Amino acid sequence: MPRPDLVGGGVDVRKRAVVVGSGAGGATVARELQGAFDVTVVEAGREFQRATLERRSIERMRRSRLLVDPRLVRLVYPPIRFRRTPDMLLVNGIGTGGTTTMATGNGIRMDGDLRALGLDLDREFDEIAREIPITTAHRGRWHPTTRRLFRAFEDLGLGPVVLPKMGDAELCRHCGRCMLGCPYGRKWDSRAYLDEAVRRGARLMTGSAVTEVVIEDGRATGVVTRTKALHRFVPADLVVLAAGGFGTPAILERSGIGCEPTLFVDPVLTVAARVPNAWQCNEIEMPFVVQREGYILAPYFDWISSLFHPSWRHRLQDIVGIMIKLADESVGSVSGGKVHKLLTPADRSRLDEAVDVATEILAGFGADPHAVFLGTVHAGHPGGMLPLTEASAPTMHDDRLPENAYVADATLFPRSLGNPPILTIIAMAKRIAAICAGEFAPSHLPAPQH
């Protein structure tokens, strides 16, 4: 039923939109739609809480071997979730801001595959540039280790490029805690958009996992949420799923909508060496990047490996790492509440090649190439199970979905980016919100003001 509020002297007939998830896609859609719709954001997690342990406390925990199971990290860092597969740990964030709160804040445009489908997001990327500070000014404050690594990359002819960061990266305090939750508010995450949507009237439901989309006569009528043992129906005229590359396909399956077995996850493997008093653990993460065929390389202190991997028992300040982020093959699925994902022979071959290159970089940095050690393979950029095609790209809508239901996360990517995806997800979400506002919002209402 319409709300009885008065708008311009008449009855407010705004329709109800439910947005599932508050990460890059969900927060963007909520911000764009609030005003044209009455928006409710449903988030499975609670308010984001950063990890507050200091370096000495982390060192003590590592020495004690208390963290033998990655799932125990939730005791000190509640928003992080781990799943195990035979080949890797799968990581995602749960809570306000989704995985953006534990990403490293990279603002890189990666829409080549979308453009190949005929999708031009220039306008959306221009809007983002006006709304979110994106800068490479952090380069002026790099520590000696990062500057030396940059030269080592250059000396090998790899062509390193400074990564633009979202937020006030030029004021980075060099705590090295990007993925643990920036304690100084320098890094942008999607809570900025979420907070803006809430200030304008959007409702936020935390601790509410969506179990399914309710569909009647080809239209979504709302979603069912679960809070502890309580199930609740939340009605909607528009449903936008942005629960992430693991969460969205699971919700669709429970709603009777099948996805494709084309899951990618962007596996990460860090190649490291012991370099006394390097202090990379206090440096901004991924300060620059090298693009290679099928993978990228970037300096990275791997907190996950440092906590669990037996080879990473050196002092934190004595470890220097080079991240490999792989554009893995789209072979995998989310079914029955479980993720099924293995590295293919081609993935393993590409990883082996990248390890060799990373080892050469560390040798150029001055480390012993025979003493390098590898981290835990982990992955946190899932997507691709409802990929856009040339047919669906113009409308951003797959025919399997109800006519008033959309997906607005990495599930739409045609294949792995092998790169940070946040900026591109935001751009897609902006386009989806514009389509929804044009097709489903009452035409006499004003467009949202930003």
XYZ file of C-alpha atoms in Angstrom:
450
model
C 0.000 0.000 0.000
C 1.223 3.552 -0.680
C 2.429 5.526 2.278
C 0.022 8.235 3.444
C 2.776 10.881 3.429
C 2.086 14.023 1.467
C 4.350 15.002 -1.401
C 3.696 18.333 -3.074
C 0.201 18.381 -1.633
C -0.719 14.931 -2.935
C -0.403 11.355 -1.814
C 3.085 9.883 -2.052
C 2.632 6.913 -4.366
C 6.270 5.908 -4.420
C 6.754 2.237 -4.948
C 8.743 -0.014 -2.651
C 12.161 -1.300 -3.632
C 14.035 -3.968 -1.724
C 17.790 -4.035 -2.236
C 19.540 -7.168 -0.976
C 23.091 -6.443 0.160
C 24.949 -3.247 1.059
C 28.254 -3.738 -0.739
C 29.380 -1.910 -3.865
C 26.312 -2.800 -5.926
C 23.634 -2.713 -3.252
C 24.659 0.555 -1.613
C 24.906 2.225 -5.016
C 21.444 1.096 -6.109
C 19.946 2.153 -2.763
C 21.492 5.613 -3.030
C 20.341 6.081 -6.608
C 16.779 4.829 -6.074
C 15.871 6.385 -2.732
C 13.454 9.186 -3.510
C 12.005 7.614 -6.626
C 11.234 4.574 -4.442
C 10.851 3.828 -0.782
C 13.998 1.734 -0.444
C 14.653 -1.013 2.089
C 18.191 -2.404 2.204
C 18.347 -5.922 3.601
C 21.805 -6.886 4.882
C 22.612 -10.353 6.214
C 25.349 -9.045 8.518
C 25.485 -6.410 11.203
C 27.187 -3.037 11.361
C 30.780 -3.356 10.148
C 33.356 -3.725 12.921
C 36.993 -3.379 12.012
C 39.698 -5.565 13.532
C 41.162 -3.627 16.462
C 44.064 -5.872 17.435
C 47.450 -4.153 17.317
C 50.514 -5.709 15.705
C 51.928 -7.061 18.983
C 48.626 -8.762 19.809
C 48.525 -10.320 16.352
C 52.095 -11.544 16.818
C 51.157 -13.205 20.101
C 48.180 -14.930 18.506
C 50.379 -16.209 15.680
C 52.946 -17.609 18.119
C 50.262 -19.280 20.188
C 48.911 -21.121 17.119
C 45.408 -20.398 18.362
C 44.203 -19.542 14.868
C 44.532 -23.049 13.471
C 41.165 -22.659 11.715
C 40.544 -19.535 9.618
C 36.942 -19.467 10.804
C 38.206 -18.502 14.264
C 39.210 -15.101 12.858
C 35.563 -14.113 13.254
C 36.225 -13.914 16.996
C 38.402 -10.843 16.429
C 37.092 -9.719 13.019
C 33.343 -10.463 12.847
C 32.628 -9.332 9.251
C 34.908 -11.840 7.537
C 33.685 -15.210 6.301
C 35.732 -18.169 5.082
C 34.772 -21.227 3.065
C 37.171 -24.038 2.252
C 37.465 -25.815 -1.057
C 40.135 -28.422 -1.843
C 42.183 -25.737 -3.616
C 41.683 -22.515 -1.687
C 40.005 -20.418 0.969
C 37.050 -18.382 -0.249
C 36.667 -15.058 1.544
C 33.852 -12.538 1.660
C 32.594 -9.791 3.900
C 29.248 -9.831 5.657
C 27.931 -6.665 7.226
C 27.311 -3.099 6.169
C 29.589 -2.273 3.285
C 30.000 -5.901 2.274
C 33.457 -6.806 1.046
C 34.339 -3.173 0.227
C 35.244 -2.649 3.887
C 38.051 -5.210 3.658
C 39.173 -4.445 0.113
C 42.225 -2.304 -0.501
C 40.309 0.606 -2.040
C 41.489 0.335 -5.632
C 39.627 2.578 -8.066
C 40.425 0.965 -11.401
C 38.090 0.853 -14.392
C 37.763 -2.642 -15.864
C 34.828 -2.601 -18.293
C 36.474 -3.916 -21.471
C 34.347 -7.076 -21.565
C 31.188 -5.053 -20.960
C 32.083 -2.599 -23.718
C 32.583 -5.567 -26.057
C 28.925 -6.420 -25.395
C 27.904 -2.907 -26.446
C 27.565 -1.517 -22.911
C 28.915 2.047 -22.687
C 29.317 3.131 -19.046
C 31.242 6.362 -19.685
C 28.536 8.482 -18.087
C 28.474 6.330 -14.971
C 32.241 6.390 -14.547
C 32.177 10.182 -14.950
C 29.580 10.393 -12.159
C 31.700 8.219 -9.901
C 34.714 10.461 -10.462
C 32.655 13.434 -9.257
C 31.350 11.597 -6.193
C 34.300 9.563 -4.925
C 37.826 10.922 -4.435
C 40.133 8.767 -6.567
C 43.831 9.551 -6.387
C 47.350 8.323 -7.013
C 48.782 10.964 -4.664
C 49.673 8.238 -2.152
C 52.820 7.676 -4.215
C 54.416 10.722 -2.616
C 54.294 9.029 0.788
C 55.500 5.541 -0.077
C 57.915 3.941 2.343
C 61.400 2.880 1.151
C 60.366 -0.761 0.682
C 57.622 0.169 -1.781
C 59.883 2.555 -3.675
C 62.550 -0.164 -3.968
C 59.951 -2.684 -5.138
C 58.750 -0.260 -7.806
C 62.319 0.020 -9.101
C 62.698 -3.777 -9.052
C 59.578 -4.088 -11.215
C 60.899 -1.401 -13.552
C 64.327 -3.001 -13.828
C 62.669 -6.165 -15.146
C 60.782 -4.156 -17.764
C 57.395 -4.995 -16.244
C 55.945 -1.489 -16.551
C 54.422 -0.971 -13.076
C 51.549 1.531 -12.876
C 50.471 3.357 -9.716
C 47.030 2.153 -8.625
C 44.422 4.863 -8.026
C 42.854 4.594 -4.588
C 39.334 5.553 -3.553
C 39.242 7.932 -0.612
C 41.835 10.186 0.992
C 44.787 7.945 0.156
C 47.171 10.894 0.031
C 46.582 11.139 3.799
C 47.219 7.437 4.406
C 48.634 6.878 7.909
C 50.634 3.793 6.832
C 49.146 1.384 9.317
C 48.938 -1.398 6.713
C 45.446 -2.371 7.865
C 43.497 -1.741 4.648
C 41.829 -5.162 4.640
C 41.274 -5.128 8.408
C 39.200 -1.958 8.237
C 40.872 1.437 7.919
C 40.989 2.857 11.479
C 41.359 6.438 10.221
C 38.553 6.591 7.663
C 40.936 7.305 4.795
C 39.703 4.479 2.564
C 36.372 4.787 0.765
C 33.914 1.947 1.097
C 30.266 1.561 0.132
C 29.010 2.616 3.548
C 29.398 6.183 2.264
C 26.664 5.550 -0.321
C 24.640 3.496 2.151
C 24.692 6.248 4.760
C 23.578 8.762 2.162
C 20.636 6.573 1.176
C 19.634 6.186 4.839
C 19.875 9.944 5.431
C 17.462 10.444 2.569
C 14.964 8.015 4.049
C 16.018 4.494 3.081
C 15.428 1.798 5.669
C 18.287 -0.512 6.646
C 17.579 -3.998 7.995
C 20.733 -5.632 9.352
C 21.111 -9.190 10.568
C 18.499 -10.285 8.025
C 19.486 -12.950 5.505
C 17.284 -13.200 2.431
C 16.240 -16.775 1.805
C 14.288 -16.291 -1.432
C 12.511 -13.928 -3.786
C 8.772 -14.521 -3.837
C 7.487 -14.689 -7.417
C 3.850 -14.621 -8.515
C 2.685 -14.547 -12.140
C 6.144 -13.674 -13.402
C 6.673 -10.765 -11.006
C 8.579 -10.460 -7.764
C 6.292 -9.510 -4.909
C 8.983 -9.272 -2.238
C 11.584 -11.296 -0.388
C 11.600 -13.627 2.595
C 14.163 -12.790 5.261
C 15.452 -14.835 8.159
C 16.548 -13.279 11.425
C 17.649 -16.068 13.748
C 14.616 -18.389 13.710
C 12.136 -15.745 12.534
C 11.044 -15.613 8.901
C 9.463 -12.478 7.534
C 8.014 -11.394 4.202
C 9.123 -7.963 2.991
C 6.853 -6.763 0.145
C 8.315 -4.955 -2.839
C 7.429 -3.581 -6.253
C 11.083 -3.905 -7.283
C 13.755 -6.331 -6.054
C 17.464 -5.804 -6.695
C 19.819 -8.597 -5.651
C 23.346 -7.477 -4.776
C 24.342 -10.134 -2.261
C 27.642 -10.874 -4.003
C 28.912 -13.585 -6.309
C 28.264 -16.285 -3.712
C 25.072 -14.921 -2.142
C 23.071 -13.842 -5.194
C 23.205 -17.203 -7.051
C 22.211 -19.013 -3.843
C 19.159 -16.762 -3.402
C 18.205 -17.241 -7.049
C 18.472 -21.015 -6.765
C 16.217 -21.039 -3.696
C 13.776 -18.892 -5.690
C 13.606 -21.445 -8.498
C 15.920 -19.546 -10.875
C 18.929 -21.414 -12.161
C 22.261 -19.754 -12.872
C 25.174 -20.836 -15.039
C 28.035 -23.072 -13.747
C 30.448 -20.273 -14.667
C 31.716 -19.119 -11.285
C 35.033 -17.320 -11.110
C 36.678 -16.149 -7.882
C 39.934 -14.290 -8.783
C 42.343 -16.467 -6.747
C 45.168 -14.703 -4.908
C 48.548 -16.227 -4.115
C 51.292 -14.213 -2.436
C 54.956 -15.015 -3.040
C 57.043 -13.775 -0.122
C 60.547 -13.558 1.275
C 62.154 -12.662 4.571
C 63.737 -9.214 4.454
C 64.646 -7.927 7.937
C 62.869 -4.718 8.941
C 61.170 -4.194 5.587
C 57.948 -3.101 7.333
C 55.737 -3.794 4.355
C 53.084 -4.683 6.930
C 52.748 -0.940 7.618
C 52.485 0.124 3.982
C 49.451 0.890 1.836
C 48.307 -2.339 0.156
C 48.631 -2.767 -3.620
C 50.254 0.632 -4.243
C 50.976 -0.235 -7.874
C 50.200 -3.001 -10.323
C 51.560 -4.859 -13.344
C 49.056 -6.241 -15.833
C 50.061 -9.582 -17.363
C 48.169 -12.000 -19.576
C 45.680 -13.648 -17.210
C 46.996 -12.210 -13.947
C 48.273 -9.121 -12.170
C 51.204 -8.577 -9.802
C 51.295 -6.050 -6.954
C 53.089 -5.549 -3.624
C 50.887 -6.959 -0.895
C 51.204 -7.942 2.722
C 48.999 -11.020 2.992
C 47.364 -10.929 6.418
C 45.480 -14.165 5.777
C 48.655 -16.135 5.068
C 50.502 -14.462 7.931
C 47.871 -15.699 10.372
C 47.548 -19.297 9.204
C 50.290 -20.471 6.891
C 53.142 -22.316 8.642
C 55.748 -20.773 6.320
C 54.765 -17.281 7.456
C 56.108 -17.454 11.013
C 58.684 -14.715 10.573
C 58.128 -11.409 12.319
C 55.510 -9.398 10.481
C 57.938 -6.564 9.798
C 60.375 -8.993 8.142
C 58.043 -10.231 5.385
C 57.837 -8.794 1.864
C 55.156 -10.126 -0.478
C 54.152 -9.935 -4.133
C 50.505 -10.701 -4.820
C 49.380 -12.714 -7.808
C 45.714 -12.171 -8.633
C 44.550 -14.646 -11.230
C 41.825 -14.253 -13.842
C 40.620 -17.819 -13.348
C 38.552 -19.832 -15.769
C 34.783 -19.601 -15.367
C 34.260 -23.133 -14.103
C 32.391 -23.493 -10.818
C 29.017 -23.140 -9.175
C 27.033 -22.284 -6.072
C 24.470 -24.972 -5.398
C 22.667 -26.335 -2.389
C 24.249 -23.686 -0.201
C 27.771 -24.846 -1.115
C 30.420 -23.415 -3.384
C 32.008 -25.803 -5.871
C 35.231 -24.372 -7.251
C 38.573 -25.891 -8.280
C 41.590 -24.533 -10.085
C 41.779 -25.840 -13.624
C 45.034 -27.055 -15.226
C 45.188 -23.760 -17.130
C 44.773 -21.830 -13.866
C 47.583 -23.792 -12.234
C 49.873 -23.292 -15.208
C 49.299 -19.547 -15.120
C 49.924 -19.466 -11.373
C 53.212 -21.311 -11.841
C 54.296 -18.769 -14.441
C 53.340 -15.891 -12.146
C 55.243 -17.418 -9.203
C 58.378 -17.465 -11.332
C 57.966 -13.788 -12.228
C 57.268 -12.810 -8.604
C 60.348 -14.759 -7.461
C 62.451 -12.869 -9.992
C 61.106 -9.569 -8.657
C 61.991 -10.503 -5.079
C 65.479 -11.494 -6.195
C 65.847 -8.094 -7.824
C 64.719 -6.565 -4.551
C 67.589 -8.347 -2.817
C 65.909 -11.432 -1.370
C 67.305 -14.925 -1.729
C 65.336 -16.491 -4.616
C 65.881 -19.955 -3.112
C 64.260 -18.933 0.172
C 60.955 -17.541 -1.068
C 57.783 -19.043 0.362
C 54.199 -19.153 -0.822
C 51.041 -18.133 0.967
C 47.579 -19.604 1.176
C 45.582 -19.459 -2.049
C 42.488 -17.461 -1.250
C 39.860 -15.677 -3.286
C 37.366 -12.907 -2.623
C 36.035 -11.623 -5.947
C 33.358 -14.168 -6.936
C 31.033 -13.615 -9.855
C 29.954 -14.640 -13.311
C 27.029 -17.004 -12.720
C 24.427 -14.833 -14.503
C 26.723 -13.236 -17.069
C 25.575 -10.413 -19.276
C 25.345 -11.161 -22.981
C 24.869 -9.026 -26.074
C 21.131 -9.670 -25.712
C 20.866 -8.772 -22.007
C 23.440 -5.967 -21.775
C 21.167 -3.166 -23.113
C 18.523 -3.838 -20.428
C 20.873 -5.255 -17.743
C 18.207 -7.898 -17.242
C 18.320 -11.660 -17.783
C 15.135 -13.271 -19.130
C 15.250 -15.856 -16.332
C 14.510 -13.151 -13.791
C 11.061 -11.781 -12.998
C 10.441 -8.615 -14.995
C 10.795 -6.433 -11.874
C 13.858 -8.156 -10.401
C 17.464 -7.276 -11.201
C 20.965 -8.344 -10.212
C 23.535 -5.618 -9.446
C 26.823 -7.254 -8.492
C 29.725 -9.222 -9.989
C 27.344 -12.077 -10.833
C 26.804 -10.135 -14.081
C 30.426 -10.077 -15.225
C 30.953 -12.130 -18.412
C 34.246 -13.476 -17.050
C 36.841 -12.849 -14.368
C 38.410 -9.413 -14.374
C 41.516 -10.634 -12.598
C 41.531 -7.112 -11.189
C 39.864 -5.088 -8.434
C 36.150 -4.946 -9.411
C 34.592 -2.332 -7.099
C 34.594 0.660 -9.449
C 33.119 -1.360 -12.307
C 30.408 -2.856 -10.083
C 29.419 0.655 -8.985
C 29.158 1.780 -12.602
C 26.945 -1.197 -13.501
C 24.777 -0.580 -10.440
C 24.275 3.038 -11.439
C 23.058 1.959 -14.878
C 20.706 -0.619 -13.351
C 19.277 1.970 -10.949
C 18.668 4.377 -13.832
C 16.843 1.659 -15.779
C 14.729 0.759 -12.747
C 13.890 4.390 -11.990
C 12.822 4.891 -15.602
C 10.741 1.737 -15.904
C 9.211 1.144 -12.491
C 9.083 4.436 -10.582
C 6.000 6.658 -10.929
C 6.821 9.051 -13.754
C 5.589 12.196 -11.975
C 8.065 11.902 -9.127
C 11.345 13.832 -9.356
C 14.572 11.983 -10.025
C 16.811 11.457 -6.987
C 19.011 14.444 -6.159
C 22.654 13.768 -5.304
